[in-house]
XYZ file of C-alpha atoms in Angstrom:
254
model
C 130.761 23.018 142.322
C 130.285 24.945 139.114
C 129.462 26.757 136.985
C 127.326 23.954 135.565
C 126.874 25.871 132.286
C 130.630 25.899 131.632
C 131.490 22.279 132.472
C 128.680 20.209 133.996
C 130.800 17.086 134.474
C 133.559 19.011 136.240
C 130.939 20.661 138.458
C 129.724 17.232 139.593
C 133.243 15.993 140.271
C 134.222 19.124 142.192
C 131.125 19.169 144.380
C 131.524 15.490 145.320
C 135.222 15.946 146.089
C 134.509 18.939 148.339
C 131.678 17.192 150.191
C 133.531 13.901 150.716
C 136.688 15.803 151.658
C 134.941 17.076 154.800
C 134.394 13.515 156.070
C 136.965 11.167 157.629
C 138.110 8.213 155.493
C 135.335 5.644 155.164
C 136.163 2.759 157.518
C 135.107 -0.840 156.788
C 131.462 -1.507 157.547
C 130.204 2.033 157.030
C 128.021 3.082 154.108
C 128.067 6.257 152.064
C 125.288 8.075 150.225
C 125.440 11.213 148.092
C 122.565 13.633 147.470
C 123.130 15.602 144.249
C 121.195 18.853 143.701
C 122.145 20.485 140.373
C 120.813 23.521 138.569
C 118.591 21.745 136.032
C 118.294 24.717 133.667
C 121.798 26.079 133.094
C 123.483 22.870 131.912
C 123.020 19.141 131.381
C 122.354 17.470 134.759
C 123.129 14.105 133.157
C 126.731 15.257 132.842
C 126.680 16.472 136.459
C 125.743 12.955 137.575
C 128.411 11.391 135.372
C 131.046 13.618 136.926
C 129.778 12.805 140.414
C 129.984 9.086 139.674
C 133.511 9.415 138.316
C 134.613 11.050 141.541
C 132.728 8.852 144.014
C 133.271 5.434 142.460
C 131.167 2.322 143.072
C 129.271 1.227 146.149
C 127.597 4.574 146.845
C 123.880 5.264 147.303
C 122.522 8.071 145.124
C 119.542 10.418 145.324
C 118.704 14.019 144.489
C 116.962 16.219 141.979
C 117.289 19.328 139.866
C 115.778 22.693 140.786
C 113.112 23.643 138.238
C 111.857 27.146 139.118
C 108.182 26.277 139.717
C 107.646 25.484 136.019
C 108.699 28.949 134.836
C 112.014 27.484 133.601
C 113.936 30.762 133.669
C 116.531 30.446 136.438
C 116.990 28.523 139.661
C 118.959 28.825 142.870
C 120.885 26.331 144.967
C 121.142 26.888 148.711
C 123.847 25.655 151.073
C 125.527 26.810 154.272
C 123.487 29.999 154.496
C 124.116 31.183 150.939
C 122.235 31.172 147.638
C 124.031 30.277 144.414
C 123.202 30.129 140.730
C 124.466 27.748 138.051
C 125.957 25.407 140.670
C 125.552 21.873 141.998
C 125.224 21.138 145.710
C 126.281 17.709 146.985
C 125.568 16.321 150.452
C 127.673 13.366 151.602
C 126.288 11.049 154.291
C 128.205 8.254 156.024
C 126.299 5.821 158.223
C 126.956 2.648 160.174
C 123.614 1.141 159.177
C 122.526 0.235 155.625
C 121.186 3.016 153.374
C 118.369 2.050 150.999
C 117.400 3.896 147.808
C 114.255 3.311 145.749
C 113.016 4.998 142.582
C 109.875 4.435 140.490
C 107.730 6.775 138.422
C 104.466 5.149 137.334
C 104.496 6.566 133.787
C 103.560 4.192 130.961
C 103.773 4.454 127.149
C 101.260 6.762 125.456
C 102.688 6.806 121.940
C 104.469 4.363 119.598
C 108.244 3.739 119.680
C 110.067 6.596 117.958
C 113.731 7.017 117.079
C 115.678 10.143 117.982
C 117.113 10.990 114.564
C 118.661 14.319 115.552
C 119.484 15.632 119.021
C 121.856 18.081 120.617
C 122.468 17.707 124.336
C 119.132 18.194 126.096
C 117.265 19.146 122.904
C 115.426 16.688 120.648
C 115.471 18.267 117.201
C 113.999 15.439 115.112
C 112.088 12.273 115.958
C 111.700 9.849 113.042
C 113.136 12.583 110.746
C 110.346 15.033 111.645
C 110.328 17.884 114.113
C 109.980 16.600 117.665
C 106.839 18.697 118.181
C 105.179 17.181 115.104
C 105.571 13.700 116.602
C 104.030 14.935 119.860
C 101.193 16.606 117.920
C 100.431 13.502 115.860
C 100.602 11.216 118.885
C 98.186 13.437 120.807
C 95.866 13.658 117.774
C 95.682 9.866 117.583
C 94.259 9.963 121.119
C 91.739 12.704 120.337
C 93.771 15.644 121.685
C 94.436 18.584 119.352
C 97.778 20.108 120.311
C 99.464 23.336 119.206
C 102.630 25.074 120.335
C 100.684 27.447 122.553
C 99.287 24.714 124.800
C 102.264 22.378 124.501
C 103.701 23.151 127.953
C 100.654 22.018 129.936
C 100.300 18.851 127.828
C 103.990 17.992 127.801
C 104.511 18.167 131.576
C 102.040 15.305 131.972
C 103.416 13.487 128.905
C 107.201 13.204 129.328
C 109.534 11.278 127.068
C 110.516 7.776 128.138
C 113.762 6.038 127.156
C 113.337 2.235 127.431
C 115.972 0.292 129.340
C 117.045 -3.355 129.151
C 115.208 -3.996 132.440
C 111.897 -2.983 130.869
C 111.786 0.271 132.841
C 111.817 3.738 131.270
C 114.138 6.633 132.101
C 111.973 9.766 132.110
C 112.854 13.071 130.451
C 110.595 16.027 131.300
C 110.143 18.637 128.537
C 110.854 22.300 129.273
C 109.907 24.170 126.101
C 109.204 23.900 122.382
C 111.194 26.122 120.027
C 109.951 27.864 116.880
C 111.518 25.169 114.666
C 109.610 22.427 116.485
C 112.552 21.144 118.510
C 111.879 20.361 122.174
C 114.209 21.080 125.071
C 114.208 18.599 127.949
C 115.544 18.704 131.493
C 118.322 16.208 130.739
C 120.180 14.604 127.857
C 118.326 13.017 124.927
C 120.693 10.409 123.426
C 120.973 10.688 119.649
C 119.806 7.485 117.956
C 117.887 6.166 120.971
C 114.345 4.821 120.892
C 111.831 6.828 122.915
C 108.128 6.784 123.782
C 105.775 9.609 124.725
C 104.488 8.639 128.188
C 101.456 9.385 130.349
C 100.427 8.682 133.921
C 97.258 8.108 135.906
C 96.777 8.989 139.552
C 96.562 5.372 140.739
C 99.736 4.384 138.890
C 101.709 7.316 140.329
C 100.565 6.447 143.862
C 101.483 2.782 143.364
C 104.914 3.867 142.129
C 105.401 5.955 145.279
C 104.635 2.925 147.432
C 106.936 0.783 145.268
C 109.866 3.187 145.628
C 109.422 3.308 149.414
C 109.194 -0.494 149.604
C 112.344 -0.821 147.493
C 114.287 1.473 149.818
C 112.865 -0.194 152.947
C 113.878 -3.671 151.753
C 117.538 -2.611 151.843
C 117.283 -1.252 155.403
C 116.399 -4.028 157.878
C 115.655 -3.035 161.447
C 114.418 0.302 162.803
C 114.549 3.252 160.419
C 116.608 6.302 161.260
C 114.646 8.414 158.763
C 113.871 8.948 155.106
C 114.281 11.700 152.520
C 111.862 11.923 149.583
C 112.524 13.582 146.199
C 109.453 14.091 144.039
C 109.204 15.456 140.494
C 106.982 18.505 139.992
C 105.292 16.837 137.006
C 103.725 14.329 139.412
C 102.090 17.174 141.308
C 100.425 18.370 138.098
C 98.516 15.084 137.997
C 98.075 14.401 141.722
C 97.225 17.941 142.882
C 96.100 17.699 146.492
C 96.529 13.952 146.051
C 100.169 14.448 146.999
C 98.839 14.036 150.554
C 97.831 10.491 149.604
C 101.284 9.981 148.167
C 102.855 10.962 151.488
C 100.601 8.464 153.249
C 101.766 5.752 150.861
C 105.383 6.572 151.690
C 104.614 6.423 155.400
C 102.756 3.112 155.109
C-alpha cells in the first residue's frame, strides 16, 4: 500500500486489506498475525500502524519494523513478490491453527530528567521545555560529562533515543534521525505534542536481558512445540552490541 508520504494511514489500511484479502475467511479457532514493514523515512510509520489497526480490528498479533537505510537515512526500499518498491508499506498476513505469541522489550532506561514536548510537528520535536530539542540533548549530555555538538549528534543520539513513558511503567522508544539547523530533531516516528519524554540510554547487559525477556514473553503465549520464530531487531541495538548480537541470538534461542 502507498505512497506512505501522501497518506500513511491509508497506506496501512490498503496493505492490510490486500494481504488479508488473499486468505480465506478466518474460521473459529484459528489465529491471525500481521507483519507490517513500512518505509520509515518517507512518512509517519505511527500513522501506518494506526491505519493497519483500523483495518484489521482486535484480536490480531502484530510485529514488524521500518526500513532505515543502514543509518544513512536518505531513502529505503520495500521488497515483495520479486519487486522493489519505494515509499510503500508491505504487510504479511499469517493465519495459524496454533497460538501465535508476540513479545517486545528494549532494555533502554532513563538517562535524562523528564521533559515536556512543548512544540512538535509529526515526527519532529521542535521544542522541549520551550527550548530547542537539541539544546535539551546537549545539556543532558553535559550533565553526564559528555560535550555534544551538532556535528557529533548522530552517533550520540542513536544510542540515546527518546522514551515516552506509558501507564505500565514501560517506555515507547523513538529513535532520532537528524538534527536540523534550528535545533529541532527529526525522529523515526511521531512525537506527541505535550507529552512527557526522557532521553534514554542502554547498556549491553540490559539489552541482552531485554532480548531474553521478549523471547520469553512470546514463548509463554505458545504452549507446546514451536513451529518457528521471527525476530525484528532495531539497528540502534547493534550500535551498542556490535558483535555481541551473536550473544543476543543465543539468548533468543535459549
